[in-house]
Tab-separated table of C-alpha atoms and ligand atoms in Angstrom:
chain	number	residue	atom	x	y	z
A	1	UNK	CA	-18.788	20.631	22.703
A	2	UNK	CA	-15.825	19.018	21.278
A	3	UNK	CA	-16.268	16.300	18.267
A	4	UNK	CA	-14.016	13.185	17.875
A	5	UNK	CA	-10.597	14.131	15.059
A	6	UNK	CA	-11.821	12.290	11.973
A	7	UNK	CA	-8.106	11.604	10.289
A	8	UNK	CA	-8.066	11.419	6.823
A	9	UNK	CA	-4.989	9.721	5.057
A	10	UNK	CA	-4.576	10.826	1.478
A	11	UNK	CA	-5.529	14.120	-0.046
A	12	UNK	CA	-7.105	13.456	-3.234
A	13	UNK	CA	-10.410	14.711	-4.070
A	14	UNK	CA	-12.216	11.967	-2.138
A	15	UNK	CA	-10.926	13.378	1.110
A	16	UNK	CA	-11.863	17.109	0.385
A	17	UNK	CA	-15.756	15.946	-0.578
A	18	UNK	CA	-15.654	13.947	2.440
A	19	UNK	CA	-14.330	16.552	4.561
A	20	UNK	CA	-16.796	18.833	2.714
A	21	UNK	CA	-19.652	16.877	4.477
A	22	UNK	CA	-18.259	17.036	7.942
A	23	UNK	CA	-18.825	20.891	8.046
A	24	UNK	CA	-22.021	21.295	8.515
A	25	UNK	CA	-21.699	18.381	11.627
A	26	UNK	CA	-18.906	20.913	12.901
A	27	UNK	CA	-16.040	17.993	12.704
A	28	UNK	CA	-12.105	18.470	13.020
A	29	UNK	CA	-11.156	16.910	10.202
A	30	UNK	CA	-6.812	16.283	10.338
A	31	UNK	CA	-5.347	15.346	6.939
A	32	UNK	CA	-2.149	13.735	5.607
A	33	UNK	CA	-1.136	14.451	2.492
A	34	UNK	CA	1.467	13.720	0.118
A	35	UNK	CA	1.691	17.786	-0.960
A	36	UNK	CA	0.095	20.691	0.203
A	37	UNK	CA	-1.070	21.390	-3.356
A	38	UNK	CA	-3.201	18.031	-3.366
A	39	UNK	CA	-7.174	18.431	-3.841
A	40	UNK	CA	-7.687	17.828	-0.340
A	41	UNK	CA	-4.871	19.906	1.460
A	42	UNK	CA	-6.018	23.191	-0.417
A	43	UNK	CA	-8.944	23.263	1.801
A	44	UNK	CA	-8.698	21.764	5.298
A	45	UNK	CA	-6.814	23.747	7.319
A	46	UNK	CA	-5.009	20.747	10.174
A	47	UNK	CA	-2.563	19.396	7.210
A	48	UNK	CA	0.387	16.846	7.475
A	49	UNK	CA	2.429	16.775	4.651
A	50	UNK	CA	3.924	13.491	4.753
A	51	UNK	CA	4.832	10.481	2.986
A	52	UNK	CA	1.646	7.882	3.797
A	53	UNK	CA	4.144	4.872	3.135
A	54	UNK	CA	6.285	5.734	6.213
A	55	UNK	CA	5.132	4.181	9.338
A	56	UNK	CA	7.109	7.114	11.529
A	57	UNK	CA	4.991	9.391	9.827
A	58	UNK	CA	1.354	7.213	10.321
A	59	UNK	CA	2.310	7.237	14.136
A	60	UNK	CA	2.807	10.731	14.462
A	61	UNK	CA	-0.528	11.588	11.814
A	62	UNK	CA	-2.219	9.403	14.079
A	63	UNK	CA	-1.884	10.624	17.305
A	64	UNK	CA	-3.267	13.947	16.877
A	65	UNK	CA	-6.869	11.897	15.566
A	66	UNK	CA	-9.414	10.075	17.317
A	67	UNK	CA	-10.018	7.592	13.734
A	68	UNK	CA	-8.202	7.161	10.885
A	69	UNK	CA	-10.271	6.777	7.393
A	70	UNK	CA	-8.665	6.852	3.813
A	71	UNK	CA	-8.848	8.733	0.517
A	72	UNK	CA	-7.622	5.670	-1.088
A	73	UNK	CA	-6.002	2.000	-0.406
A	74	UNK	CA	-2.269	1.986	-0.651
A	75	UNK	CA	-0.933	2.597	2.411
A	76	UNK	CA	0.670	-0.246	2.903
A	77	UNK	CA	-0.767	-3.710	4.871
A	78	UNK	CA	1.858	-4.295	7.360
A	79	UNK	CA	1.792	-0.481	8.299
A	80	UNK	CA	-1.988	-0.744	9.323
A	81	UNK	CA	-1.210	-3.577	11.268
A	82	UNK	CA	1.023	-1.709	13.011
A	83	UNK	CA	-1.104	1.274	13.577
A	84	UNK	CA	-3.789	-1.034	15.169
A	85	UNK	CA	-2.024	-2.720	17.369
A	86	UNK	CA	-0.569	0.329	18.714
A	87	UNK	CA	-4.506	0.950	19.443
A	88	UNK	CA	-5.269	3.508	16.749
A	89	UNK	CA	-8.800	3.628	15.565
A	90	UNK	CA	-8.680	2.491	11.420
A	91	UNK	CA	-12.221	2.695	9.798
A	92	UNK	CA	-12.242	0.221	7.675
A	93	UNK	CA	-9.679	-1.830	9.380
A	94	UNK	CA	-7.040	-3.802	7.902
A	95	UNK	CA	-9.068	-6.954	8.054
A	96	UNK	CA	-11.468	-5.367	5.854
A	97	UNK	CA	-8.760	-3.332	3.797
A	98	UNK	CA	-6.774	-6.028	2.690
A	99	UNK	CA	-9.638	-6.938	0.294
A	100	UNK	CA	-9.205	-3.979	-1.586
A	101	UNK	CA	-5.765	-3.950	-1.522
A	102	UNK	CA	-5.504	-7.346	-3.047
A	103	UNK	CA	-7.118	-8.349	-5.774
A	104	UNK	CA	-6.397	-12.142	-5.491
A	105	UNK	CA	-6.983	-11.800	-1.297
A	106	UNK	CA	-10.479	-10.713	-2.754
A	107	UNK	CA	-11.051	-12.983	-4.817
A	108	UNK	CA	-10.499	-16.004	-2.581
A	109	UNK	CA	-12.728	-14.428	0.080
A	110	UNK	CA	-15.666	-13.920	-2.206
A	111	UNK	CA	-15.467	-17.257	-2.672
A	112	UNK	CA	-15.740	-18.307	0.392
A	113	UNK	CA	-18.873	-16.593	0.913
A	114	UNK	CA	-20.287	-17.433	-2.577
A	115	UNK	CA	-19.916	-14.251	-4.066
A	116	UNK	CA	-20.628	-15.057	-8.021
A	117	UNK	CA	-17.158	-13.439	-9.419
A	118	UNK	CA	-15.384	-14.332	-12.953
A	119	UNK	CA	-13.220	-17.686	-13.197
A	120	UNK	CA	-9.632	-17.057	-11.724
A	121	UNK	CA	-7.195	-18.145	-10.508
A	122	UNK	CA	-3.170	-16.720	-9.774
A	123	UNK	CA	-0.984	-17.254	-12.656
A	124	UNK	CA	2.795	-18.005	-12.445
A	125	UNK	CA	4.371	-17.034	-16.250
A	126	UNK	CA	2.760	-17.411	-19.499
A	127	UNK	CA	2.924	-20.686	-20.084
A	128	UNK	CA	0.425	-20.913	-16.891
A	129	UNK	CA	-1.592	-17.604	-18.819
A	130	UNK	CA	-1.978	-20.231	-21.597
A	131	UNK	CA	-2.794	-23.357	-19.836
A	132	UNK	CA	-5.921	-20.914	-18.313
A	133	UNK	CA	-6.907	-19.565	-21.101
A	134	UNK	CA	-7.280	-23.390	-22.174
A	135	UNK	CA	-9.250	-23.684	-19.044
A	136	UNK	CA	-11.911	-20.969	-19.676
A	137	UNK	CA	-12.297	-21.668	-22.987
A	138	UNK	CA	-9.716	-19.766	-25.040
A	139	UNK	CA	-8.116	-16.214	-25.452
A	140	UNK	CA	-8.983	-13.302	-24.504
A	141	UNK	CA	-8.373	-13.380	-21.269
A	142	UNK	CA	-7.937	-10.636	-18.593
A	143	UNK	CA	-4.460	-10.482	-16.388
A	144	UNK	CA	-4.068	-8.349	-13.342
A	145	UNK	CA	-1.709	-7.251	-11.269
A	146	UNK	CA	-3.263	-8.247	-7.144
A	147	UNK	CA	-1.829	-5.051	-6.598
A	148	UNK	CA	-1.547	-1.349	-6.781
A	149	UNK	CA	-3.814	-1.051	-10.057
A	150	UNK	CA	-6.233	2.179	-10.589
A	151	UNK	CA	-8.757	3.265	-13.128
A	152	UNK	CA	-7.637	0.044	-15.424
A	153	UNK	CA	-3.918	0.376	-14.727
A	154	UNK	CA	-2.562	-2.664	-14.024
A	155	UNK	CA	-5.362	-4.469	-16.622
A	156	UNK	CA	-4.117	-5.787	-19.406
A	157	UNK	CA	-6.687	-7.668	-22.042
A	158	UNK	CA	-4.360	-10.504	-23.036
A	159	UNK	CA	-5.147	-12.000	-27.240
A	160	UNK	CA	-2.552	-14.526	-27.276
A	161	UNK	CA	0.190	-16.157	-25.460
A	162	UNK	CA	3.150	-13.509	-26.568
A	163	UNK	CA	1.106	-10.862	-25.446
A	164	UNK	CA	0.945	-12.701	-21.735
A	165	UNK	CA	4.490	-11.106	-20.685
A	166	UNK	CA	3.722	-8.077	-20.149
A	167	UNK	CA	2.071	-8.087	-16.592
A	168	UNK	CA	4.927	-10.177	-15.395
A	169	UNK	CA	7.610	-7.620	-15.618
A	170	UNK	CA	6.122	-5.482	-12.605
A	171	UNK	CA	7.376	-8.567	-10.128
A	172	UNK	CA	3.727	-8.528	-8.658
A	173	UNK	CA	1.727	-11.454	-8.653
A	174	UNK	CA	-1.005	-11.602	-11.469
A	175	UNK	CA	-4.383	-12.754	-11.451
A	176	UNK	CA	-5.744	-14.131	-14.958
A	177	UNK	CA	-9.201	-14.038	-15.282
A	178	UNK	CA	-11.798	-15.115	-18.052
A	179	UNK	CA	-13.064	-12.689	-20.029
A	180	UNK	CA	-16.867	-11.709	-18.956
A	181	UNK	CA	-19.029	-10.893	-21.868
A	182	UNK	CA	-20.867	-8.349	-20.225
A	183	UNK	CA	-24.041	-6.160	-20.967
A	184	UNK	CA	-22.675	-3.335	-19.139
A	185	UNK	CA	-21.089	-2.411	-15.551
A	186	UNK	CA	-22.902	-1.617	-12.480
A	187	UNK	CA	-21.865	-0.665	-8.888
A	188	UNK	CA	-23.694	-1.492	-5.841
A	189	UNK	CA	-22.642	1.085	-3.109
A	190	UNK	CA	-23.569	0.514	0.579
A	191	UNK	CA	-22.462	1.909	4.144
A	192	UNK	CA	-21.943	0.322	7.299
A	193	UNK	CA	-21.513	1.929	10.448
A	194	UNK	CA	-19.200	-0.284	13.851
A	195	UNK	CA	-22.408	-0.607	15.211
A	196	UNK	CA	-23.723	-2.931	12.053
A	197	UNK	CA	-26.126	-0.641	10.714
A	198	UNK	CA	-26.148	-0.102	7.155
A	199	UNK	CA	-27.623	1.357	3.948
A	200	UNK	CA	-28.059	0.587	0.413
A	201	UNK	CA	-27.740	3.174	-2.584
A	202	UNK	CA	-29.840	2.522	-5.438
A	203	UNK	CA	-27.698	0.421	-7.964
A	204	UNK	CA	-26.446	2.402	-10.534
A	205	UNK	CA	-24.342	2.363	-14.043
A	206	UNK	CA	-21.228	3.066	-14.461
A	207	UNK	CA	-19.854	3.978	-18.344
A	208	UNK	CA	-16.623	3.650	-18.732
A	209	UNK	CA	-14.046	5.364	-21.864
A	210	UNK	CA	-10.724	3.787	-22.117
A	211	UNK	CA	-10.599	2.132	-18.381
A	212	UNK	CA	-11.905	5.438	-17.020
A	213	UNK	CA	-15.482	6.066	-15.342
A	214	UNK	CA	-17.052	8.851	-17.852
A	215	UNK	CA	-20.965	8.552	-16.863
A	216	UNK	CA	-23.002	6.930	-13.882
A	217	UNK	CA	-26.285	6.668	-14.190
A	218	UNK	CA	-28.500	6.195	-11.202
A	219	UNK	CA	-30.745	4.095	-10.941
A	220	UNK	CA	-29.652	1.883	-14.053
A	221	UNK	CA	-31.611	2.453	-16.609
A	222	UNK	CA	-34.158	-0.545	-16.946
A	223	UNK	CA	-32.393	-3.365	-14.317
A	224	UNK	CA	-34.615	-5.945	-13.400
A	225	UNK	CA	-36.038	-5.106	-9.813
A	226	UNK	CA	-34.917	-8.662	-8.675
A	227	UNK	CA	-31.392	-8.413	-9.904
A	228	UNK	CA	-31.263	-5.114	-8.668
A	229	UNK	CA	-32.171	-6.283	-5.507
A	230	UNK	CA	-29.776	-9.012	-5.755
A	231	UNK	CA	-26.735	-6.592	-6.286
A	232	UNK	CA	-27.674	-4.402	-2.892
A	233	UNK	CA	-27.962	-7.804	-0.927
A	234	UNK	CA	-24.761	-8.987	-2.212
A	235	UNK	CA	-23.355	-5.651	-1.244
A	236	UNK	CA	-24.399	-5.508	2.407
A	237	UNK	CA	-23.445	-9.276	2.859
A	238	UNK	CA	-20.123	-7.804	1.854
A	239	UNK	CA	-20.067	-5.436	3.630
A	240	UNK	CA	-21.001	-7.656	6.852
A	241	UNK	CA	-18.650	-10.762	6.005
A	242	UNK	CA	-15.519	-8.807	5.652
A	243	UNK	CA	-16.472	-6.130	8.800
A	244	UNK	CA	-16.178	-2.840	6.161
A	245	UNK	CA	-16.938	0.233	7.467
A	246	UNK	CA	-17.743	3.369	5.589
A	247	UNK	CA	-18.688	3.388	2.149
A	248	UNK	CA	-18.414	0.226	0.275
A	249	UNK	CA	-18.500	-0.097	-3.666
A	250	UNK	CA	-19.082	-3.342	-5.333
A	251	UNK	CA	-18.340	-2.751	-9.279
A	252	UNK	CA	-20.221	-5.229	-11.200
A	253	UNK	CA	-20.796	-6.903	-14.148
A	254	UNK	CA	-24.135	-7.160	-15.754
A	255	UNK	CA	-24.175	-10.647	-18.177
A	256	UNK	CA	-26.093	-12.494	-20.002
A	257	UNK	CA	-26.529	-16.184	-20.144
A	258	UNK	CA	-26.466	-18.397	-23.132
A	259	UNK	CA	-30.751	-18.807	-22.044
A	260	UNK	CA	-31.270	-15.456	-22.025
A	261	UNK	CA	-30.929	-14.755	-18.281
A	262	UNK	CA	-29.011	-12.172	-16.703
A	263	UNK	CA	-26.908	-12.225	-13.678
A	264	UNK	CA	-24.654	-10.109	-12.354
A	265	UNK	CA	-20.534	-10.832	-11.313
A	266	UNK	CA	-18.182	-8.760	-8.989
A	267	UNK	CA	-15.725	-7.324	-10.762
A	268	UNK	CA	-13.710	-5.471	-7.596
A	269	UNK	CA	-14.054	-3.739	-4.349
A	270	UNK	CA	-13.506	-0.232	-2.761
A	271	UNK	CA	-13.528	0.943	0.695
A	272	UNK	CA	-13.667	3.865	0.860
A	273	UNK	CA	-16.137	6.861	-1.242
A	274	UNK	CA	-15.851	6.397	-5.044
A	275	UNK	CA	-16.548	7.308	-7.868
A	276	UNK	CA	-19.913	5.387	-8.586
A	277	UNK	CA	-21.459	7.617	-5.686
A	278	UNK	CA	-20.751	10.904	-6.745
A	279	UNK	CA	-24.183	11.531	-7.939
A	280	UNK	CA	-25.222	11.173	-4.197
A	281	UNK	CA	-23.764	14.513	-3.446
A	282	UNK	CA	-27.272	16.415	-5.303
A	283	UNK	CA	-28.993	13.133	-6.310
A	284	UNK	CA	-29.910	11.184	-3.071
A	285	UNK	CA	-30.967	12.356	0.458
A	286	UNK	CA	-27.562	11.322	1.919
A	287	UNK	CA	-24.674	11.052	0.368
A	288	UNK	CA	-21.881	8.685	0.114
A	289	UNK	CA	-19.238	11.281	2.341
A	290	UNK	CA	-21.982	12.204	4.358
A	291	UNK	CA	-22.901	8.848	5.137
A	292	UNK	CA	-19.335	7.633	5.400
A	293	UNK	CA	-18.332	10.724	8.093
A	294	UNK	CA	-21.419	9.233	9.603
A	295	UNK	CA	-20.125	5.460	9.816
A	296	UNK	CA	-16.022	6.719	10.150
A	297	UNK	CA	-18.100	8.150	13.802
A	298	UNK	CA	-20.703	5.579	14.435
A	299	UNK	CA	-23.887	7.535	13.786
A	300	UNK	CA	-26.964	7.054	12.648
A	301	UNK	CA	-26.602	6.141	8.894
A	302	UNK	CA	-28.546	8.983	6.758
A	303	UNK	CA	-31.413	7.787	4.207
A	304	UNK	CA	-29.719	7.003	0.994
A	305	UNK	CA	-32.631	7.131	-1.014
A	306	UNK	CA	-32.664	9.062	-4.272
A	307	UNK	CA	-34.313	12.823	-4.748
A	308	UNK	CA	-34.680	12.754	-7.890
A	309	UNK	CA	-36.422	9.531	-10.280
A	310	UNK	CA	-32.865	9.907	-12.768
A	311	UNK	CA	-29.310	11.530	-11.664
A	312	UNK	CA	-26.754	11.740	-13.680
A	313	UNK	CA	-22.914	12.207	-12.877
A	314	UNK	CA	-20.187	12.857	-15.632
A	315	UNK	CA	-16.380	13.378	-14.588
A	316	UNK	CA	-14.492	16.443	-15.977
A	317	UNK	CA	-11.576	14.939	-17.707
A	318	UNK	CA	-8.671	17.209	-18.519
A	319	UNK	CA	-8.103	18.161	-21.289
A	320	UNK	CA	-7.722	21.523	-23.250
A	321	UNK	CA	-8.707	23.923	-20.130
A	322	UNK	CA	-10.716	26.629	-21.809
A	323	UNK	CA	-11.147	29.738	-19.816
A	324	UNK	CA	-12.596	28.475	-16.597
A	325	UNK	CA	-14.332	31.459	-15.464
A	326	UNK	CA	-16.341	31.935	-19.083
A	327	UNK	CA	-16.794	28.001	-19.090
A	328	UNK	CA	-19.143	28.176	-15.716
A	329	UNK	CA	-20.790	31.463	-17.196
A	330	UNK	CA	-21.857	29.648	-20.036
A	331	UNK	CA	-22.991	26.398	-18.150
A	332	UNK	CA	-24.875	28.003	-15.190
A	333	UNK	CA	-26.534	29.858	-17.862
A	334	UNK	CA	-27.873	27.213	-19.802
A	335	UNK	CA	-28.467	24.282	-16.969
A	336	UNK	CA	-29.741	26.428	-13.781
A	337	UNK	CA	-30.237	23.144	-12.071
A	338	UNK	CA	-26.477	22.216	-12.828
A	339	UNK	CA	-23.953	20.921	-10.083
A	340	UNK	CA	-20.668	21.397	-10.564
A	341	UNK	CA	-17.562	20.082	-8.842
A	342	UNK	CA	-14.197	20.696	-9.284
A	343	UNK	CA	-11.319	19.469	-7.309
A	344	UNK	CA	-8.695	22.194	-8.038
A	345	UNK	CA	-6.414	19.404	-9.729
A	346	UNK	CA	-3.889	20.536	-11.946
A	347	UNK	CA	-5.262	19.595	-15.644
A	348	UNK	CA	-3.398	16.344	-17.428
A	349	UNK	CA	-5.150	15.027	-20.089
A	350	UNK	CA	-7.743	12.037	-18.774
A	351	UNK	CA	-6.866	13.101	-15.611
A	352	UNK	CA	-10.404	13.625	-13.499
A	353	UNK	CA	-10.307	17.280	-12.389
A	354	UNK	CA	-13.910	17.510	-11.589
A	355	UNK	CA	-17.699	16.416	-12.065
A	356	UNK	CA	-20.791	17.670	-13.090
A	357	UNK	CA	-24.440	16.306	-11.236
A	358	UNK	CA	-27.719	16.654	-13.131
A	359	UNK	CA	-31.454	15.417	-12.243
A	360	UNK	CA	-35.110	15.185	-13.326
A	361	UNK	CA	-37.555	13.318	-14.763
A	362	UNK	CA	-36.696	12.439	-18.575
A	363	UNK	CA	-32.834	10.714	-18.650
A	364	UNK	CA	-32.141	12.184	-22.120
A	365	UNK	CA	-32.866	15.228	-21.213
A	366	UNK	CA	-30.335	14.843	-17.839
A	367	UNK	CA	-27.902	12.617	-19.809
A	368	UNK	CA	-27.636	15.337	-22.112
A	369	UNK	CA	-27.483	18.356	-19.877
A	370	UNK	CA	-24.497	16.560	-17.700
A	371	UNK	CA	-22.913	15.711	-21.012
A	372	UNK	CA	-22.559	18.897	-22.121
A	373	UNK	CA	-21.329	20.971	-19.206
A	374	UNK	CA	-18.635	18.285	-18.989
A	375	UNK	CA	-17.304	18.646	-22.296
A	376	UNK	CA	-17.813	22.190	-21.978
A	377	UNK	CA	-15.419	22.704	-18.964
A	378	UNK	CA	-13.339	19.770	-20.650
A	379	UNK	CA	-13.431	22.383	-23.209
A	380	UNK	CA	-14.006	19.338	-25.859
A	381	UNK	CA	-17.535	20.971	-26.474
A	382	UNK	CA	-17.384	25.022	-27.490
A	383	UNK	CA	-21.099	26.243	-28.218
B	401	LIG	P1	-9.018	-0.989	-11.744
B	401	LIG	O1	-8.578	-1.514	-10.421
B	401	LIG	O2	-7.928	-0.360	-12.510
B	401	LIG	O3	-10.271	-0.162	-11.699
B	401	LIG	P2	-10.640	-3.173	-12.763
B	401	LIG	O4	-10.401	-4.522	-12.181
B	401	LIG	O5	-11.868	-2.456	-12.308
B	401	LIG	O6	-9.335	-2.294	-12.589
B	401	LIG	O7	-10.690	-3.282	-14.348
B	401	LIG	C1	-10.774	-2.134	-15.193
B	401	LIG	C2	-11.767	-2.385	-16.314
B	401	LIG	O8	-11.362	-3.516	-17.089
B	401	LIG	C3	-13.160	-2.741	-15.807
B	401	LIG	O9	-13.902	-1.595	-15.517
B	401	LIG	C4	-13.710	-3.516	-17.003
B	401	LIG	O10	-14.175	-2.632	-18.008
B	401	LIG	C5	-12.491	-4.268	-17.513
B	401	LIG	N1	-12.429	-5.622	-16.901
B	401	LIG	C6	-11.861	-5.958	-15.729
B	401	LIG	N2	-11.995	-7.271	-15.478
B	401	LIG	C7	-12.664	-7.812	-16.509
B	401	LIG	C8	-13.136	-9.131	-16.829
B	401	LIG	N3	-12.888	-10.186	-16.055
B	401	LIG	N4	-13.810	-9.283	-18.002
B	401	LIG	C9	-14.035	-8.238	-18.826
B	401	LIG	N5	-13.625	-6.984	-18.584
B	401	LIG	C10	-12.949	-6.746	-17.444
């Protein structure tokens, strides 16, 4: 029996969890990478090394797979075009892609289908920073680059007009938008298979420390049914409008209104696994790789309900590396039910080398458990 080539462009840590779930289907799994010590190309054995911003190089990837999918969303627009037309299978597809590629293509779309997002709108110079700040009722105000911004590079938070400059010097366009007051963030993660099928994770929370995802907590702790609701119908209409396929996150904001109400606001998209679904991996029946091997293939979607009532995920950030092997002596130890997963990254401070999964019944009692065993292999925790 021979399976379809799932190609996988990117080798980051998202690509060797996903291809981690295609092993026990038995799929060829074909990766370009940038190096062969990336997360990803340390342990799937078809690698490309190769330079994903060099359409040569996509061609040549591509024609050893039978569909492309992606560990992340730069390679560039015009080069996916290309790929299609040449007739290569891309799950998502540009048309979906360019949504997360582009933060003010995204915006304009949501939009259109009455997706409840943050006032915006693309700003020119400062002078235009100031005349919306005017227009939302005063600094702060948030700028962004539409493109090639990660884990809140590429955000500024913008006091007063001098301070406007800044995101102008990249020679990107910037999109300015109001400053949302919110409660908290959420993410709303679904997956949608070509054939239109598609599932809904439980909506969880998502912490963040200096622009960086630290804790997700699934299902968020105490959200209204209805707006929960809310959140994985948004998601899926999404999902559906803008053809995604694979795994979908919607990050959210969680505000409240001058009466009291809350609502929630999308903050941005990505198509492809992420970080808000890591928990899946020992937290729901499915998860998010699983499920997006499954849609990258067009199979039957998994059930992405949860296993456990509380799961808790907390990323490894480097820092001082203590002594890895006495670090997971001491953690297994103390937290048998402990999931650990490291992505053989070399260690740069707030770089995320890994993540820890814990589950039960009582949420302090997993919150603290996950906390610990990531500071301990952070090494920021000692006893
Ligand atoms: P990135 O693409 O780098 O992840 P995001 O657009 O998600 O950038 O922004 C990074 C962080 O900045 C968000 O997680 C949130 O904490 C904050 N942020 C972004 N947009 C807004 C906004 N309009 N209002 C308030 N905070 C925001």
């Amino acid at each position: 029996m021979t399976f379809p080539v799932v190609g996988m462009v990117g080798g980051g840590q998202l690509a060797r969890m996903t291809h981690e779930a295609g092993i026990p289907l038995g799929i060829s799994f074909k990766l370009l990478s940038d190096t062969p010590q990336d997360s990803a190309a340390q342990v799937v054995s078809d690698v490309v090394i190769g330079d994903y911003r060099d359409l040569d190089t996509l061609r040549e990837f591509a024609r050893g797979c039978d569909v492309i999918t992606f560990d992340h969303e730069h390679v560039p627009f015009e080069h996916l075009r290309a790929l299609e037309a040449d007739g290569v299978v891309l799950r998502p597809g540009p048309d979906a892609l360019v949504h997360a590629q582009n933060k003010g293509v995204m915006r304009a779309r949501l939009m259109e289908i009455g997706a409840p997002c943050p006032r915006h709108r693309i700003v020119t110079d400062p002078a235009d920073v100031t005349a919306f700040a005017e227009e939302v009722g005063g600094f702060p105000v948030i700028l962004k680059t539409v493109q090639g911004g990660y884990d809140g590079k590429g955000v500024w938070f913008v006091r007063t007009p001098e301070e406007a400059a800044d995101p102008f010097r990249a020679g990107v366009a910037v999109l300015a938008e109001e400053k949302v007051d919110f409660v908290r963030e959420l993410a709303a993660n679904v997956v949608r298979s070509p054939h239109g099928q598609a599932v809904a994770y439980p909506v969880v929370e998502s912490r963040q420390v200096d622009g960086v995802c630290d804790t997700v907590i699934a299902p968020a702790p105490g959200l209204d049914s209805e707006l929960a609701g809310q959140a994985q119908e948004l998601a899926l209409r999404i999902a559906g409008e803008l053809g995604v396929i694979g795994h979908l996150a919607v990050e959210l904001f969680e505000a409240v209104d001058a009466d009291g109400r809350r609502r929630i606001l999308v903050n941005e998209l990505a198509m492809r696994p992420h970080n808000s679904g890591h928990w899946t991996q020992d937290g729901a029946i499915t998860s998010q790789f699983a499920n997006h091997v499954r849609a990258v293939l067009d199979l039957p979607l998994g059930d992405p309900r949860p296993r456990a009532t509380w799961t808790v995920m907390c990323n490894v950030l480097g820092g001082d590396y203590p002594d890895m092997y006495g670090a997971y002596l001491h953690c297994m130890a103390r937290d048998p039910q402990l999931k650990i997963h490291m992505y053989g990254k070399d260690v740069k401070p707030g770089r995320k080398v890994g993540h820890v999964n814990t589950y039960g019944e009582d949420l302090d009692d997993v919150l603290e458990r996950a906390r610990h065993a990531a500071g301990y292999l952070r090494g920021t925790i000692t006893e």
